PDB file of C-alpha atoms in Angstrom:
ATOM      1  CA  MET A 431      16.886  23.285  -2.889  1.00  0.00           C
ATOM      2  CA  MET A 432      18.365  23.833  -6.297  1.00  0.00           C
ATOM      3  CA  TYR A 433      18.318  22.233  -9.688  1.00  0.00           C
ATOM      4  CA  LYS A 434      21.064  21.946 -12.239  1.00  0.00           C
ATOM      5  CA  ASP A 435      20.357  21.303 -15.911  1.00  0.00           C
ATOM      6  CA  GLY A 436      17.025  19.661 -15.112  1.00  0.00           C
ATOM      7  CA  SER A 437      18.581  17.271 -12.578  1.00  0.00           C
ATOM      8  CA  ASN A 438      17.216  16.518  -9.117  1.00  0.00           C
ATOM      9  CA  SER A 439      17.730  18.639  -6.059  1.00  0.00           C
ATOM     10  CA  GLY A 440      20.852  19.371  -4.074  1.00  0.00           C
ATOM     11  CA  TYR A 441      22.503  22.216  -2.237  1.00  0.00           C
ATOM     12  CA  ILE A 442      25.183  24.880  -2.451  1.00  0.00           C
ATOM     13  CA  LEU A 443      27.349  25.869   0.510  1.00  0.00           C
ATOM     14  CA  VAL A 444      28.159  29.604   0.447  1.00  0.00           C
ATOM     15  CA  ASP A 445      30.494  31.420   2.868  1.00  0.00           C
ATOM     16  CA  ASN A 446      30.593  35.235   2.763  1.00  0.00           C
ATOM     17  CA  GLY A 447      29.006  35.223  -0.677  1.00  0.00           C
ATOM     18  CA  ILE A 448      31.582  32.792  -2.101  1.00  0.00           C
ATOM     19  CA  GLN A 449      30.413  29.376  -3.304  1.00  0.00           C
ATOM     20  CA  VAL A 450      32.423  26.762  -1.405  1.00  0.00           C
ATOM     21  CA  LYS A 451      30.710  23.501  -2.363  1.00  0.00           C
ATOM     22  CA  GLU A 452      28.009  22.245  -4.726  1.00  0.00           C
ATOM     23  CA  ILE A 453      26.260  18.906  -4.059  1.00  0.00           C
ATOM     24  CA  TYR A 454      23.559  17.143  -6.079  1.00  0.00           C
ATOM     25  CA  VAL A 455      21.715  14.028  -4.980  1.00  0.00           C
ATOM     26  CA  PRO A 456      21.340  10.922  -7.217  1.00  0.00           C
ATOM     27  CA  LYS A 457      18.535  10.897  -9.817  1.00  0.00           C
ATOM     28  CA  ASP A 458      16.199   8.658  -7.808  1.00  0.00           C
ATOM     29  CA  VAL A 459      16.448  10.791  -4.635  1.00  0.00           C
ATOM     30  CA  ASN A 460      14.157  13.778  -4.019  1.00  0.00           C
ATOM     31  CA  ILE A 461      14.232  16.435  -1.303  1.00  0.00           C
ATOM     32  CA  SER A 462      11.108  18.133   0.039  1.00  0.00           C
ATOM     33  CA  TRP A 463      11.539  21.422   1.922  1.00  0.00           C
ATOM     34  CA  PRO A 464       8.809  24.051   2.359  1.00  0.00           C
ATOM     35  CA  ASN A 465      11.273  26.936   1.936  1.00  0.00           C
ATOM     36  CA  ARG A 466      13.513  27.415  -1.060  1.00  0.00           C
ATOM     37  CA  LYS A 467      16.706  28.167   0.893  1.00  0.00           C
ATOM     38  CA  ILE A 468      18.177  27.555   4.330  1.00  0.00           C
ATOM     39  CA  TYR A 469      20.469  30.202   5.777  1.00  0.00           C
ATOM     40  CA  PHE A 470      22.612  29.872   8.896  1.00  0.00           C
ATOM     41  CA  ARG A 471      24.222  32.666  10.881  1.00  0.00           C
ATOM     42  CA  ARG A 472      27.891  32.402  11.799  1.00  0.00           C
ATOM     43  CA  ASP A 473      26.923  31.116  15.277  1.00  0.00           C
ATOM     44  CA  GLY A 474      25.123  28.152  13.637  1.00  0.00           C
ATOM     45  CA  THR A 475      21.535  29.266  14.239  1.00  0.00           C
ATOM     46  CA  PRO A 476      19.166  29.181  11.262  1.00  0.00           C
ATOM     47  CA  ASN A 477      18.045  32.485   9.770  1.00  0.00           C
ATOM     48  CA  PRO A 478      15.128  33.156  10.036  1.00  0.00           C
ATOM     49  CA  THR A 479      13.994  29.706  11.264  1.00  0.00           C
ATOM     50  CA  GLY A 480      14.574  25.955  11.112  1.00  0.00           C
ATOM     51  CA  GLY A 481      12.227  23.262   9.897  1.00  0.00           C
ATOM     52  CA  THR A 482      12.017  19.716   8.598  1.00  0.00           C
ATOM     53  CA  ILE A 483      13.509  18.455   5.351  1.00  0.00           C
ATOM     54  CA  LYS A 484      12.235  15.165   3.902  1.00  0.00           C
ATOM     55  CA  VAL A 485      14.496  13.003   1.732  1.00  0.00           C
ATOM     56  CA  PHE A 486      12.879  10.333  -0.449  1.00  0.00           C
ATOM     57  CA  ASP A 487      14.545   7.416  -2.246  1.00  0.00           C
ATOM     58  CA  GLY A 488      11.851   5.148  -3.655  1.00  0.00           C
ATOM     59  CA  ASP A 489       9.910   3.694  -0.716  1.00  0.00           C
ATOM     60  CA  VAL A 490      12.484   4.896   1.830  1.00  0.00           C
ATOM     61  CA  SER A 491      12.154   8.336   3.411  1.00  0.00           C
ATOM     62  CA  LYS A 492      14.084  10.167   6.121  1.00  0.00           C
ATOM     63  CA  GLU A 493      13.398  13.400   7.974  1.00  0.00           C
ATOM     64  CA  ILE A 494      16.062  15.912   8.943  1.00  0.00           C
ATOM     65  CA  THR A 495      14.951  18.572  11.416  1.00  0.00           C
ATOM     66  CA  ILE A 496      16.820  21.834  11.987  1.00  0.00           C
ATOM     67  CA  VAL A 497      15.945  23.113  15.470  1.00  0.00           C
ATOM     68  CA  PRO A 498      14.930  26.804  15.152  1.00  0.00           C
ATOM     69  CA  VAL A 499      16.602  28.171  18.291  1.00  0.00           C
ATOM     70  CA  SER A 500      19.929  26.318  18.194  1.00  0.00           C
ATOM     71  CA  GLY A 501      20.457  25.152  14.607  1.00  0.00           C
ATOM     72  CA  ARG A 502      20.925  21.616  15.913  1.00  0.00           C
ATOM     73  CA  VAL A 503      20.337  19.032  13.172  1.00  0.00           C
ATOM     74  CA  LEU A 504      18.303  15.939  14.107  1.00  0.00           C
ATOM     75  CA  LEU A 505      18.015  12.865  11.883  1.00  0.00           C
ATOM     76  CA  LYS A 506      14.773  10.985  12.513  1.00  0.00           C
ATOM     77  CA  GLU A 507      15.486   7.263  12.179  1.00  0.00           C
ATOM     78  CA  GLY A 508      15.349   3.919  13.963  1.00  0.00           C
ATOM     79  CA  GLN A 509      12.787   3.796  16.765  1.00  0.00           C
ATOM     80  CA  TYR A 510      10.852   6.764  15.374  1.00  0.00           C
ATOM     81  CA  GLU A 511      10.104   5.098  12.048  1.00  0.00           C
ATOM     82  CA  LYS A 512       6.784   3.348  11.372  1.00  0.00           C
TER      83      LYS A 512
END
């Protein structure tokens, strides 16, 4: 998660130490992630581990899980929601 000039969170995509892309979410959206950064190896697996990211927009929230062993990204929605 990162902040720019006091704005909300977002992310930076870096390849071989070179910044490729910079994305910030809208003001009313917040991201909750227990770790400060997520790193992926070239084979797509997370380094050192995966986890769950929560995205909040008012009363709406979504969970994105990064599977530790494979790096697979799962979006929790639909039938899993309360």
